[in-house]
Structures are given as structure tokens and as C-alpha cells.
Amino acid sequence: MTTTGASFKVLVVDDSNTIRRSAEIFLKQGGHEVLLADDGFDALAKVNDYHPQLIFCDILMPKLDGYQTVAIIKRNARFADTPVVMLSSKDGVFDKARGRM
């Protein structure tokens, strides 16, 4: 459990196993329930059953990138207000602006 007592269901979407596992360890230490997805399609397959309260999503992934993945998830009214943190090694102005959409 976190120090505030709040525990969240978190979905981590990243094609890097190292990033996924690191995030999982960190979040579980904070008392959160974590589900991992290794690409956008995997995330879409899991999101409806898991009902995450928070999503961490990599931008650069094969098959379906993070922008597309989040756009599809957000079209579902149940997830329209679910907070999403976009993860990227990119730091361009365009990427920052697009991530805020």
C-alpha cells in the first residue's frame, strides 16, 4: 500500500521488456496492481478486462504506436477519463504537443 493508502490498477505498455519489468517492480513496491502489455495490440486486448485506473504507454512501438493505442482506448467512454502517461526517449516539441492530445 502507498503512504496515502491509495492503490491503483496500472497498465504498462512498452515493447521493451526492461522498461516493462522496471516499471512493474517500482509500481508494485508502491502497492499498485500492475498488468503488462508488450505492444499496442496487446494493450487493446487486455484493457477491457483489466479496467486500469492509470496507463503508462510508450510512444515508439512496432505494429501500433502509443498515440494510436491511446486514441483507440480513449474512444471507449469507460476509459475517456483514464489518465495516461506517455513514455518516450524523444524530446521534440511535436512529440510533446501530440502527447498532450
mmCIF file of C-alpha atoms in Angstrom:
data_model
loop_
_atom_site.group_PDB
_atom_site.id
_atom_site.type_symbol
_atom_site.label_atom_id
_atom_site.label_comp_id
_atom_site.label_asym_id
_atom_site.label_seq_id
_atom_site.Cartn_x
_atom_site.Cartn_y
_atom_site.Cartn_z
ATOM 1 C CA MET A 1 0.000 0.000 0.000
ATOM 2 C CA THR A 2 1.218 3.516 -0.670
ATOM 3 C CA THR A 3 1.723 6.018 2.122
ATOM 4 C CA THR A 4 -1.584 7.678 1.220
ATOM 5 C CA GLY A 5 -3.393 4.348 1.240
ATOM 6 C CA ALA A 6 -4.353 4.678 -2.425
ATOM 7 C CA SER A 7 -3.681 1.692 -4.641
ATOM 8 C CA PHE A 8 -4.239 1.755 -8.380
ATOM 9 C CA LYS A 9 -4.686 -0.743 -11.190
ATOM 10 C CA VAL A 10 -1.960 0.249 -13.633
ATOM 11 C CA LEU A 11 -1.416 -0.892 -17.220
ATOM 12 C CA VAL A 12 2.163 -0.541 -18.507
ATOM 13 C CA VAL A 13 2.524 -0.720 -22.305
ATOM 14 C CA ASP A 14 6.062 -0.860 -23.693
ATOM 15 C CA ASP A 15 7.864 -3.004 -26.248
ATOM 16 C CA SER A 16 10.991 -3.018 -24.054
ATOM 17 C CA ASN A 17 10.948 -5.884 -21.571
ATOM 18 C CA THR A 18 13.466 -3.978 -19.419
ATOM 19 C CA ILE A 19 11.220 -0.914 -19.172
ATOM 20 C CA ARG A 20 8.107 -3.022 -18.506
ATOM 21 C CA ARG A 21 9.768 -5.015 -15.734
ATOM 22 C CA SER A 22 11.384 -1.934 -14.153
ATOM 23 C CA ALA A 23 8.040 -0.141 -14.091
ATOM 24 C CA GLU A 24 6.364 -3.244 -12.676
ATOM 25 C CA ILE A 25 8.861 -3.507 -9.808
ATOM 26 C CA PHE A 26 8.619 0.197 -8.988
ATOM 27 C CA LEU A 27 4.815 0.291 -9.100
ATOM 28 C CA LYS A 28 4.355 -2.926 -7.111
ATOM 29 C CA GLN A 29 6.681 -1.569 -4.427
ATOM 30 C CA GLY A 30 4.243 1.336 -4.211
ATOM 31 C CA GLY A 31 1.397 -1.098 -3.575
ATOM 32 C CA HIS A 32 -0.170 -0.944 -7.015
ATOM 33 C CA GLU A 33 -1.616 -3.782 -9.087
ATOM 34 C CA VAL A 34 0.227 -3.960 -12.417
ATOM 35 C CA LEU A 35 -0.605 -5.534 -15.775
ATOM 36 C CA LEU A 36 1.950 -5.520 -18.591
ATOM 37 C CA ALA A 37 1.410 -5.289 -22.353
ATOM 38 C CA ASP A 38 4.239 -5.569 -24.871
ATOM 39 C CA ASP A 39 2.620 -3.601 -27.703
ATOM 40 C CA GLY A 40 -0.480 -1.637 -28.623
ATOM 41 C CA PHE A 41 -2.480 -4.631 -29.787
ATOM 42 C CA ASP A 42 -1.679 -6.490 -26.568
ATOM 43 C CA ALA A 43 -2.857 -3.447 -24.591
ATOM 44 C CA LEU A 44 -6.119 -3.263 -26.548
ATOM 45 C CA ALA A 45 -6.735 -6.958 -25.897
ATOM 46 C CA LYS A 46 -6.236 -6.507 -22.142
ATOM 47 C CA VAL A 47 -7.681 -3.088 -21.332
ATOM 48 C CA ASN A 48 -11.381 -4.020 -21.343
ATOM 49 C CA ASP A 49 -10.943 -6.958 -18.974
ATOM 50 C CA TYR A 50 -8.453 -5.232 -16.673
ATOM 51 C CA HIS A 51 -10.072 -1.752 -16.375
ATOM 52 C CA PRO A 52 -6.876 0.150 -15.459
ATOM 53 C CA GLN A 53 -7.108 3.341 -13.433
ATOM 54 C CA LEU A 54 -3.820 4.603 -14.890
ATOM 55 C CA ILE A 55 -1.950 3.772 -18.094
ATOM 56 C CA PHE A 56 1.746 4.210 -18.870
ATOM 57 C CA CYS A 57 2.260 3.890 -22.626
ATOM 58 C CA ASP A 58 5.414 4.023 -24.725
ATOM 59 C CA ILE A 59 5.151 6.171 -27.841
ATOM 60 C CA LEU A 60 7.520 4.285 -30.143
ATOM 61 C CA MET A 61 6.319 0.705 -30.531
ATOM 62 C CA PRO A 62 6.096 -1.615 -33.527
ATOM 63 C CA LYS A 63 2.735 -2.567 -35.026
ATOM 64 C CA LEU A 64 0.640 0.102 -33.256
ATOM 65 C CA ASP A 65 2.358 3.137 -31.746
ATOM 66 C CA GLY A 66 1.453 4.712 -28.423
ATOM 67 C CA TYR A 67 -0.511 7.581 -29.961
ATOM 68 C CA GLN A 68 -2.724 5.178 -31.915
ATOM 69 C CA THR A 69 -3.100 2.837 -28.949
ATOM 70 C CA VAL A 70 -4.201 5.603 -26.586
ATOM 71 C CA ALA A 71 -6.542 7.140 -29.186
ATOM 72 C CA ILE A 72 -8.338 3.800 -29.577
ATOM 73 C CA ILE A 73 -8.543 3.255 -25.812
ATOM 74 C CA LYS A 74 -9.867 6.794 -25.232
ATOM 75 C CA ARG A 75 -12.664 6.294 -27.802
ATOM 76 C CA ASN A 76 -14.252 3.904 -25.324
ATOM 77 C CA ALA A 77 -16.375 6.015 -22.948
ATOM 78 C CA ARG A 78 -15.295 3.858 -19.984
ATOM 79 C CA PHE A 79 -11.695 4.964 -20.477
ATOM 80 C CA ALA A 80 -12.187 8.529 -21.713
ATOM 81 C CA ASP A 81 -11.149 9.934 -18.321
ATOM 82 C CA THR A 82 -8.456 7.368 -17.531
ATOM 83 C CA PRO A 83 -5.138 9.188 -17.025
ATOM 84 C CA VAL A 84 -2.365 8.245 -19.436
ATOM 85 C CA VAL A 85 1.344 8.944 -19.069
ATOM 86 C CA MET A 86 3.114 8.800 -22.419
ATOM 87 C CA LEU A 87 6.681 7.445 -22.246
ATOM 88 C CA SER A 88 9.363 8.342 -24.746
ATOM 89 C CA SER A 89 13.049 8.921 -25.226
ATOM 90 C CA LYS A 90 12.089 11.609 -27.755
ATOM 91 C CA ASP A 91 12.051 15.235 -26.641
ATOM 92 C CA GLY A 92 10.844 17.121 -29.702
ATOM 93 C CA VAL A 93 8.244 19.890 -29.493
ATOM 94 C CA PHE A 94 5.942 17.999 -31.872
ATOM 95 C CA ASP A 95 6.046 14.883 -29.691
ATOM 96 C CA LYS A 96 5.335 16.873 -26.529
ATOM 97 C CA ALA A 97 2.370 18.614 -28.155
ATOM 98 C CA ARG A 98 0.961 15.414 -29.644
ATOM 99 C CA GLY A 99 1.295 13.638 -26.294
ATOM 100 C CA ARG A 100 -0.972 16.237 -24.664
ATOM 101 C CA MET A 101 -3.866 15.425 -27.017
#
